[in-house]
Amino acid sequence: MKSKFTWIFTLLLAFFIQFSFAQEKTITGVVSDATGMPIPGANVTVEGSQQGVQTDFDGKYSITASVGQKLVFTYVGMATQTKTVGASSVVSVQLADDAKVLDDVIVEAYRTTTRATSNIAVTTVTSKTIEGRPNANFIQTLQGQVPGLNISTGSGQPGANSTVILRGIGSINGNVEPLYVIDGVPLNSDNFRSINPNDIESVSVLKDAGATSIYGNRGSNGVIIVKTKRGSFNSSLNIKYTGTTSFTAMQNNDYNKMNSRELLTLERTYGQSAVGRRNPGLGNTGGFSEAGNKVPMTDAEIAAYGVNTDWYKELFRTGLAQNHVLSLSSGGENLSSFTSFGYYDMEGVLRGSDLKRFNFRNNLSGKSNDSRFTYNTAVTINYSVRNEAANLGTGAVNINPILGANNGAPYISPSWYTNGQDLFNWYRTGARPEGVPDIGRNTLALSPLMLLDRMKTGTLRTNEIKMIGNVQAGYKLTDDLTLATSIGADFTEANGLNVEAPQSFNAFLFQNPGETFIGFQNESFAREFSFTMNNSLNYRKTFAEKHSLDASIFTEYYKAHQKSFSATQNGLDTKVFEPGNGAGYIPFNPNTPNFYVPNVGSGKATAGLFSYFGSVDYDYDQRFGLAATVRRDASYRFSDTNKWGTFWSVSGRWNIDKESFMQGSAFNMLKLRASYGTTGNQNIAGQSIFAAPNSSRTLFDQTTGYSQLPAYTVVQLGNADLKWETTEQANVGLDFEVFSGRLRGNLDGYIRTTKDLYQSTPISGINGTYSILSNNGSLRNSGVEALLNYELIKSKDFFLNLTFNGSYNKNEFIDIPSEEGFIDNGLQANVVGGAFGQFYTIKYAGVNPTNGNLLFYTADGQLTENPNPETDRRLTGKAPIPTFQGGFGFEANYKGFYLTTQFSYVADIYRFDYDLEGLQDPTDIGIFNKSTDLFNAWRPDNRVTDIPSLYLTNKALDSSSDRYLKDASYVRLRYATLGYDFNKQLLEKTPFTNIRAFVQGENLLTWSKWRGWDAESNRGGDQYQYPTPRIFSVGLELQF
Amino acid sequence: MKNFRILLFVVAASLFAACDDAIDIKQPSELLPEDTFETIADLQLGLNGVYGAVGGESAILFTSIFTDEVRVGVANGGQGVGDGGLSFLLNSNSGSAESIWVNNYTVINFANRLILGSQNVEITEEEQGVFNDVIAQARALRAYAHIQLLTYFSTDMKDDNAPGVIAVDFVPTTDQKLPRNTNGEVYTLINSDLDFADANLISQSNPARTYISKDVITAIRARLAAYRGQYTEAEGYADLLIAKPTAYGLATFGTYNPANPVNTAANSNYYRVFRDLSVPAAQGEVIFKLDRVSSGSTGNFYQAWSSVNSSTSGGAFFEVSTALFNRLAENDVRRIVVVDPSSYLTGFTVRPVGKYAGSDNINLLNDVKVFRISEMYLIKAEAMASRGDFAGVAAQINRIRLARFTNASGRDIATPASAQEAWAAILNERRVELAFEGHRYIDIKRLGAFANAGIDRVNSECQQFDACSLNLTDHRWTLPVPRAELSANPNIQQNPGYNN
């Protein structure tokens, strides 16, 4: 924080020379920073006069003052020093790298306070951490930085969304993620792929009820406040350019896939091979369970087999990414501005996936001459285009490329692919390229070639325009009373394009008899606009020097609109069609009524909220503080009787370090805080403000009925009793600084209980559905968090700072509505005393040495090969959300070189590794690749093993067991950067004020038992998912 | 200060005035139940909804996999295998039980909502007949859905005191937790619905066979009586339809040439029936079928037995089982209907399910045949078997086979020598004739003990699942009440053998 401000802005102040009196003398000196480096542009003023000068390039100044007067040395980002003029005519000062100056500003909901006078639990991450990182989505950068904030991504698609959970899962069916507020504009979703991370000044994570209750109906899961950069008044033009070039590469996995010789050998052993000579003599057999209709390959044939494809290499790549950001800031007397342009282009590791983005931002601040009227505006316009792979995470063998990468047989060569038509003919009739063995006729062994075709011919693209604008204005009616208005708008428009090209394999595959023109193009359009207006009146006054009061009242109005439209054309002409264009659309023909029929869809929705609320904050002599908030909220979602909810909080603090008994202790600061309050969650079906807009009413609709004829059917069973989810949270915290501020940190403990959870509550099937959304049950999160920062070494040349943060969170149901306090969701169960999503499986025991079948435990602990998938399941105590998580790292500086590392970790987290299951499943040997683990399969001569017989007869039961439920805890070197700041003296003769060069890496090393590509995921089970990459970057930062 | 007060007042007032528009929001197109049914035309749209909810697919798919109609197919990459149907895994979490239960209750719910809504419709005297016809069709579908539920969830349809299903002739509220009615109680509701339908339906025999007609009511009654073991009534109803050969004749093999079935298949009326192509009424075969049309490229059996189409290259996840295939003689046209004709070209090594190959130029999309005339002959045969008329049994079965075989070789069955043989002959003929039409599960349950026959899988296709036979007294011949119902409804009673 400090360094950025230090080097970005040079403050210019007009100075006035006054006539000198006799006792005045000229004082000279040098102003330098903690490392002894001279500071140009520092202000030196004589207290109580108009007199002031600035230091020159060597940090030198000269000013006239009288003995006894005080000289004040100030520089943005550094602690102000005051020296009294004495006998000496030379006064040199070293300004401390006082991080406190800016760290001391605590962003609260609708105001800012200082570290000493804040009552709330908040963690702030500044631009210093966010800038220059190659992540498209800044949320990913926050991982491991904020105690209690769990961020998991689980997809390597550039710009992929992350799941963000603060202090444990607080809802089952409703929104679980925090509210995001950018420059005062609450966002509908956490779509940040369009936001330029380099524009961000700070991200503050508000955690306790004292902080979030004022957000009422949207504060239940915490609030993340993002502030973007602004210019300063009276500053000269500062131009900054940052450019990085990155290489993305796959992380490794430990699945040990087979090469082609290994796989051919396994297939021969198993008696089912895709490769080999067709044996006409075997007659009416073939298929899955027979010995196969191929003659087994000989050892010599296997040894001579020439193809050995690594499908990872064919389907993945080393992606190239570049990021350029140019920002300009300046300020005059009454107006300052910050403008930035960004261009970002990242290729995903999966071929064909990428994200390109253009950003523009302009932030203005202005004020009247008397500073009574102030205003801010912020406008950002962003345009992005991304190409994605389709059907990720699904078993779509002809569409999801990850499936081919993971499971494609190595004895298939990518060079055998020519085009979609040829591949289709091969698949259908066995007509294959010259010299290629008879593989894949009518089977999915050709799946990797189908996926190559899909990559070449398919399109799944989204163009997105996102604009956020806001205006804030305040007017001081009196010295104590301020009227303020904030108006914000969030606009997102997305255009989707999904094409199955007419020359693609899939188009031929799904061709119907008589259908001449094939393929389809879907274009979709969706627009969301939301508008927020907040008006407030603030009263702030200090009485009798020690009693400070800060009270506000607010009203807030929120309205959001959505509009969508889509059209699909079936039937395209190969010669003229191009993705995104309408040429080659085949018109409807009454002779072929089922083909060439365009499908269209259209939708719109409206949502709204209205609130009024107030807050009071009282401070006694910076020793005690007490605050209270209350908010009345209305949501459009609920029936008239349940529309309004009231949420409130109280919080207090005791600045212990101010007490007399603390005088002389090692503590520079010691503050105890406590808060209690309520918040609400009105997003009943996930994050969207538009989802489940009228669940209180039973509704019919015009639907497509019998014979494609229109019909009236009931489409929603209403629940008029739906109401708010309410979260009660108690928090106790301690903020401290010891050893002259070298060790700083926070400790927090909390209990957070969510009541009236939105759940799909079971109803009798006679209603035509098994569940309805209603408020039932309670969930509690309790935990502790710590954040520590220790400046281990702080000398002129060498600076080393250690950071640590960690949290423990226990998630448990304390009330479940069903009769037994138990909701069975198949492989997971919600039960009183257990965590949300706890796995509920049969316990796997191992391989039966007598026959190679799987062995399981029954519910009462007996070994069995045939457990009852219903009654032998047991609660595992394992869940897909971690109990422990956090991060640690260090920052080191040595003579301009700096090295920063950041590790993140999660522990006590489990999920299913279905990729491993697929690679160990013997039932589709002959179609897909396998893990070399299978060579260790049970055989009569290999009875003690953890891999069952290839011919096991109870394979189906392992899907109900914990056999593939794996520990996904990890420690990861999430980020490391090594850089060099060029010496300022060397730059003096250049136009640059600062040059910095760096190399950095993301996801460099991971220690985990997880065998897959990526231990990190936001799901309870992983299969065929896009792995997150490792990223290496080199970058350059220039300032003029 | 005074100015400020005015300003504040204006700001606050404008906000509060605006607040209602942010929180009193009715989404576009909200249609409340009380506004839905206002005219006869509305009721007809409602009836389309009831018909649209009638689904045979999940029962057909479940039956084919759980019994012995399929084996794992050439393109199976694990699809449907893990679900456990092939290894007789059946418990209250089974998806099949869950979908069959809720699908039929959806039909019942839609019918009841239509009937309730109709009370608010004001009609003229001329409209009375059409009005009654709409209600009659809704009630007939309600009856049919109740029968479907009993078929799968009643332990013994022949016992009126056995637990049946929840009989629902009202629009339930979401908090209702009802116990099962006895079979007898459900039959009372079914019969009152069928009586009303019979009295009020306008159509005797809907020409397209895709809507409920009086003849369909007769067919429903014939099947229900047979399932209940009330063979006198069953035979009586079956005879009513058999007596209409010009409307519901058996479809014949036509020019089916076993030596070149791919090219000649289209000229066989029996084949054409299953491709939903036009056939003469005298060979119409179908009494009632569920119309299936779609403008999409995928049909109702898409991704069930095959991923793409029913040809040998269509990605067969499941194929016709060897045991069933072996019962299909070369000169029996049913061979290239049960198995897709393209299979001939591979020497029947790959045998995709062919009964839902597609229609209207769309793959894997066919009307679901609910009642065919051959079932009536077979019901009649059951009635004869029950009273010891074995020659009659052979005669009824041979009437069907006469229509299906191209020549006499292996065509006619001999008169069974015993009751067991007679029942076995009926069960075997039903297996071939009604294959992939959702009968096999209930047929083995109803007739298996009489015929001393059950699941018939060849070893090579069942050993790996350790599931080659299932005892006829096993509890899995009745579906479990699904977990989803149990967790909502503590008053429901689980079927015996299932743990809860």
mmCIF file of C-alpha atoms in Angstrom, chain A residues 270 283-290 397 427-428 442-444 477-478 481 483 509-514 533 535 537 555 557-559 594-595 597 599 604-610 612 634-636 640 643-644 693-694 697-702 705-714 717-718 762-770 772 819 824 866 868-871 873 923-924 927-928 952-954 956-957 959, chain B residues 1 4 7-8 11 15-16 18-19 21-28 30-33 36-37 42 45-46 48-49 51-52 72-77 79 82 89 91-93 98 101-102 105-106 109-110 113 166 168 172-174 176 178 210-211 289-295 297 302 307-308 312-315 325 347-349 360-363 460-461 463-466 482-485 487-490 499-500:
data_model
loop_
_atom_site.group_PDB
_atom_site.id
_atom_site.type_symbol
_atom_site.label_atom_id
_atom_site.label_comp_id
_atom_site.label_asym_id
_atom_site.label_seq_id
_atom_site.Cartn_x
_atom_site.Cartn_y
_atom_site.Cartn_z
ATOM 1 C CA TYR A 270 -9.021 -59.052 -19.979
ATOM 2 C CA GLY A 283 -20.221 -65.547 -35.051
ATOM 3 C CA ASN A 284 -23.025 -64.249 -32.919
ATOM 4 C CA THR A 285 -20.934 -62.840 -30.153
ATOM 5 C CA GLY A 286 -19.185 -59.572 -29.799
ATOM 6 C CA GLY A 287 -20.073 -56.855 -27.454
ATOM 7 C CA PHE A 288 -19.258 -56.318 -23.913
ATOM 8 C CA SER A 289 -19.332 -59.515 -21.995
ATOM 9 C CA GLU A 290 -18.247 -62.040 -24.545
ATOM 10 C CA VAL A 397 -17.935 -38.734 -24.902
ATOM 11 C CA TYR A 427 -17.459 -45.048 -36.753
ATOM 12 C CA ARG A 428 -20.501 -46.285 -38.669
ATOM 13 C CA ASN A 442 -19.594 -48.629 -33.550
ATOM 14 C CA THR A 443 -17.824 -48.133 -30.259
ATOM 15 C CA LEU A 444 -16.675 -45.212 -28.223
ATOM 16 C CA LEU A 477 -25.528 21.098 5.537
ATOM 17 C CA THR A 478 -23.792 22.202 8.694
ATOM 18 C CA LEU A 481 -24.655 17.251 9.303
ATOM 19 C CA LEU A 483 -26.611 14.753 3.308
ATOM 20 C CA LEU A 509 -23.929 -38.566 -36.021
ATOM 21 C CA PHE A 510 -27.257 -36.991 -35.152
ATOM 22 C CA GLN A 511 -28.421 -36.714 -38.745
ATOM 23 C CA ASN A 512 -31.943 -38.025 -39.127
ATOM 24 C CA PRO A 513 -33.141 -39.996 -42.127
ATOM 25 C CA GLY A 514 -34.094 -37.578 -44.873
ATOM 26 C CA MET A 533 -30.043 4.464 -4.889
ATOM 27 C CA ASN A 535 -29.721 8.417 0.481
ATOM 28 C CA LEU A 537 -28.089 11.820 6.451
ATOM 29 C CA THR A 555 -32.980 4.667 2.675
ATOM 30 C CA TYR A 557 -33.900 1.408 -3.235
ATOM 31 C CA TYR A 558 -32.879 -1.426 -5.504
ATOM 32 C CA LYS A 559 -34.420 -2.563 -8.749
ATOM 33 C CA ASN A 594 -39.361 -31.850 -38.443
ATOM 34 C CA PHE A 595 -36.226 -30.278 -39.829
ATOM 35 C CA VAL A 597 -37.379 -25.413 -37.611
ATOM 36 C CA ASN A 599 -36.401 -22.583 -31.970
ATOM 37 C CA LYS A 604 -37.813 -11.165 -18.842
ATOM 38 C CA ALA A 605 -37.845 -10.682 -15.124
ATOM 39 C CA THR A 606 -37.886 -7.930 -12.548
ATOM 40 C CA ALA A 607 -36.649 -7.881 -8.996
ATOM 41 C CA GLY A 608 -36.552 -5.287 -6.285
ATOM 42 C CA LEU A 609 -35.719 -4.491 -2.691
ATOM 43 C CA PHE A 610 -36.402 -1.556 -0.475
ATOM 44 C CA TYR A 612 -34.503 1.963 5.485
ATOM 45 C CA ALA A 634 -38.452 -5.622 2.135
ATOM 46 C CA SER A 635 -37.940 -8.146 -0.630
ATOM 47 C CA TYR A 636 -40.115 -8.601 -3.686
ATOM 48 C CA ASP A 640 -47.273 -9.595 1.667
ATOM 49 C CA LYS A 643 -42.268 -9.163 2.969
ATOM 50 C CA TRP A 644 -40.607 -7.092 5.687
ATOM 51 C CA PRO A 693 -39.141 -14.779 -7.989
ATOM 52 C CA ASN A 694 -42.619 -15.884 -7.027
ATOM 53 C CA ARG A 697 -47.643 -18.542 -5.407
ATOM 54 C CA THR A 698 -48.986 -21.655 -7.128
ATOM 55 C CA LEU A 699 -48.808 -20.991 -10.835
ATOM 56 C CA PHE A 700 -49.974 -22.494 -14.083
ATOM 57 C CA ASP A 701 -48.320 -21.842 -17.391
ATOM 58 C CA GLN A 702 -48.810 -22.405 -21.053
ATOM 59 C CA GLY A 705 -48.253 -30.570 -24.035
ATOM 60 C CA TYR A 706 -49.302 -33.709 -25.774
ATOM 61 C CA SER A 707 -48.428 -33.944 -29.485
ATOM 62 C CA GLN A 708 -46.531 -30.664 -29.208
ATOM 63 C CA LEU A 709 -49.870 -28.930 -28.707
ATOM 64 C CA PRO A 710 -50.210 -26.070 -26.276
ATOM 65 C CA ALA A 711 -51.370 -27.005 -22.828
ATOM 66 C CA TYR A 712 -52.107 -25.489 -19.440
ATOM 67 C CA THR A 713 -50.293 -27.213 -16.655
ATOM 68 C CA VAL A 714 -49.364 -26.374 -13.126
ATOM 69 C CA LEU A 717 -46.521 -25.226 -6.159
ATOM 70 C CA GLY A 718 -46.547 -22.129 -4.052
ATOM 71 C CA PRO A 762 -39.946 -33.342 1.046
ATOM 72 C CA ILE A 763 -43.613 -33.504 0.131
ATOM 73 C CA SER A 764 -45.685 -36.467 -0.898
ATOM 74 C CA GLY A 765 -45.358 -37.490 -4.540
ATOM 75 C CA ILE A 766 -49.126 -37.163 -4.940
ATOM 76 C CA ASN A 767 -48.409 -33.495 -5.612
ATOM 77 C CA GLY A 768 -46.593 -34.497 -8.770
ATOM 78 C CA THR A 769 -43.240 -33.564 -7.266
ATOM 79 C CA TYR A 770 -41.268 -34.699 -4.255
ATOM 80 C CA ILE A 772 -41.054 -27.829 -2.295
ATOM 81 C CA GLU A 819 -38.918 -36.833 11.623
ATOM 82 C CA ASP A 824 -30.872 -38.593 3.009
ATOM 83 C CA ASN A 866 -23.054 -57.571 -0.931
ATOM 84 C CA ASN A 868 -27.312 -53.184 1.226
ATOM 85 C CA PRO A 869 -26.856 -49.803 -0.437
ATOM 86 C CA GLU A 870 -29.663 -48.448 1.665
ATOM 87 C CA THR A 871 -29.070 -49.717 5.141
ATOM 88 C CA ARG A 873 -24.431 -46.673 4.579
ATOM 89 C CA THR A 923 -15.862 -52.891 -17.151
ATOM 90 C CA ASP A 924 -14.971 -50.633 -20.071
ATOM 91 C CA ILE A 927 -12.882 -48.725 -24.981
ATOM 92 C CA PHE A 928 -11.031 -46.355 -22.678
ATOM 93 C CA LEU A 952 -15.131 -58.643 -10.045
ATOM 94 C CA THR A 953 -18.864 -59.226 -9.843
ATOM 95 C CA ASN A 954 -19.877 -56.507 -7.411
ATOM 96 C CA ALA A 956 -21.780 -51.627 -9.080
ATOM 97 C CA LEU A 957 -21.697 -51.458 -5.284
ATOM 98 C CA SER A 959 -20.579 -46.330 -6.270
ATOM 99 C CA MET B 1 -31.824 24.480 7.969
ATOM 100 C CA PHE B 4 -32.550 21.311 4.266
ATOM 101 C CA LEU B 7 -34.951 18.961 0.685
ATOM 102 C CA LEU B 8 -34.911 15.990 3.007
ATOM 103 C CA VAL B 11 -35.999 13.113 -1.046
ATOM 104 C CA LEU B 15 -38.231 7.356 -2.080
ATOM 105 C CA PHE B 16 -41.128 6.085 -0.089
ATOM 106 C CA ALA B 18 -41.167 4.657 -5.148
ATOM 107 C CA CYS B 19 -40.697 1.805 -2.741
ATOM 108 C CA ASP B 21 -42.602 -0.604 -7.236
ATOM 109 C CA ALA B 22 -39.468 -2.318 -5.941
ATOM 110 C CA ILE B 23 -41.206 -4.804 -3.724
ATOM 111 C CA ASP B 24 -44.681 -5.384 -5.147
ATOM 112 C CA ILE B 25 -43.555 -7.127 -8.275
ATOM 113 C CA LYS B 26 -45.575 -9.569 -10.257
ATOM 114 C CA GLN B 27 -43.438 -11.317 -12.830
ATOM 115 C CA PRO B 28 -44.620 -11.298 -16.419
ATOM 116 C CA GLU B 30 -47.963 -15.292 -13.927
ATOM 117 C CA LEU B 31 -51.047 -17.451 -14.372
ATOM 118 C CA LEU B 32 -52.902 -18.178 -11.160
ATOM 119 C CA PRO B 33 -54.930 -21.393 -10.821
ATOM 120 C CA THR B 36 -56.489 -20.766 -15.787
ATOM 121 C CA PHE B 37 -59.732 -22.525 -16.651
ATOM 122 C CA ASP B 42 -59.064 -23.722 -21.682
ATOM 123 C CA LEU B 45 -55.608 -27.145 -23.227
ATOM 124 C CA GLY B 46 -55.618 -28.492 -19.701
ATOM 125 C CA ASN B 48 -53.457 -31.693 -23.367
ATOM 126 C CA GLY B 49 -51.412 -31.186 -20.258
ATOM 127 C CA TYR B 51 -52.112 -36.385 -21.773
ATOM 128 C CA GLY B 52 -48.667 -34.879 -21.978
ATOM 129 C CA VAL B 72 -24.852 -54.642 -22.158
ATOM 130 C CA GLY B 73 -24.277 -53.132 -25.587
ATOM 131 C CA VAL B 74 -21.236 -52.722 -27.763
ATOM 132 C CA ALA B 75 -20.890 -48.988 -27.131
ATOM 133 C CA ASN B 76 -21.493 -49.133 -23.436
ATOM 134 C CA GLY B 77 -18.933 -47.072 -21.577
ATOM 135 C CA GLN B 79 -23.961 -46.082 -19.097
ATOM 136 C CA GLY B 82 -23.800 -48.749 -12.462
ATOM 137 C CA LEU B 89 -30.273 -53.800 -7.340
ATOM 138 C CA ASN B 91 -34.207 -50.307 -3.205
ATOM 139 C CA SER B 92 -36.079 -47.257 -2.114
ATOM 140 C CA ASN B 93 -33.387 -45.036 -3.642
ATOM 141 C CA GLU B 98 -39.055 -42.861 -7.915
ATOM 142 C CA TRP B 101 -44.342 -43.276 -8.763
ATOM 143 C CA VAL B 102 -44.136 -39.560 -9.381
ATOM 144 C CA TYR B 105 -49.118 -39.132 -9.640
ATOM 145 C CA THR B 106 -48.354 -36.200 -11.898
ATOM 146 C CA ASN B 109 -52.574 -34.425 -10.139
ATOM 147 C CA PHE B 110 -53.017 -32.737 -13.511
ATOM 148 C CA ARG B 113 -56.579 -29.913 -11.186
ATOM 149 C CA ILE B 166 -52.781 -43.685 -2.417
ATOM 150 C CA VAL B 168 -56.237 -39.472 -5.112
ATOM 151 C CA PRO B 172 -53.830 -32.371 -2.530
ATOM 152 C CA THR B 173 -52.241 -29.739 -0.347
ATOM 153 C CA THR B 174 -48.491 -29.911 0.083
ATOM 154 C CA GLN B 176 -50.889 -34.007 3.162
ATOM 155 C CA LEU B 178 -51.680 -40.028 3.295
ATOM 156 C CA THR B 210 -53.862 -41.374 -29.717
ATOM 157 C CA TYR B 211 -56.732 -40.275 -27.514
ATOM 158 C CA LYS B 289 -50.827 -45.241 -28.128
ATOM 159 C CA LEU B 290 -49.187 -42.133 -26.737
ATOM 160 C CA ASP B 291 -48.410 -39.712 -29.510
ATOM 161 C CA ARG B 292 -44.802 -38.618 -29.604
ATOM 162 C CA VAL B 293 -43.667 -35.766 -31.798
ATOM 163 C CA SER B 294 -40.777 -33.450 -31.390
ATOM 164 C CA SER B 295 -39.053 -30.845 -33.427
ATOM 165 C CA SER B 297 -33.210 -34.050 -33.090
ATOM 166 C CA TYR B 302 -32.788 -40.983 -26.775
ATOM 167 C CA SER B 307 -26.922 -42.848 -27.750
ATOM 168 C CA VAL B 308 -27.610 -41.780 -31.321
ATOM 169 C CA THR B 312 -25.570 -50.929 -35.236
ATOM 170 C CA SER B 313 -23.451 -47.775 -35.406
ATOM 171 C CA GLY B 314 -25.850 -45.770 -33.296
ATOM 172 C CA GLY B 315 -23.912 -46.287 -30.088
ATOM 173 C CA PHE B 325 -33.071 -62.972 -29.492
ATOM 174 C CA GLY B 347 -24.915 -61.175 -38.780
ATOM 175 C CA PHE B 348 -26.821 -60.085 -35.685
ATOM 176 C CA THR B 349 -23.593 -59.737 -33.703
ATOM 177 C CA ASP B 360 -41.373 -38.836 -38.733
ATOM 178 C CA ASN B 361 -37.719 -38.922 -39.815
ATOM 179 C CA ILE B 362 -36.560 -38.597 -36.263
ATOM 180 C CA ASN B 363 -34.407 -41.219 -34.651
ATOM 181 C CA SER B 460 -22.179 -64.873 -20.483
ATOM 182 C CA GLU B 461 -24.445 -61.848 -20.124
ATOM 183 C CA GLN B 463 -22.337 -63.731 -14.703
ATOM 184 C CA GLN B 464 -20.355 -60.568 -14.387
ATOM 185 C CA PHE B 465 -23.239 -59.027 -12.486
ATOM 186 C CA ASP B 466 -23.791 -62.174 -10.472
ATOM 187 C CA PRO B 482 -39.479 -44.535 -3.148
ATOM 188 C CA ARG B 483 -37.304 -42.905 -0.536
ATOM 189 C CA ALA B 484 -38.562 -39.498 -1.603
ATOM 190 C CA GLU B 485 -42.108 -40.453 -0.627
ATOM 191 C CA SER B 487 -39.150 -39.064 3.793
ATOM 192 C CA ALA B 488 -42.125 -36.806 3.142
ATOM 193 C CA ASN B 489 -44.847 -39.094 4.311
ATOM 194 C CA PRO B 490 -44.476 -40.977 7.579
ATOM 195 C CA ASN B 499 -35.821 -52.149 4.808
ATOM 196 C CA ASN B 500 -37.937 -49.069 5.051
#
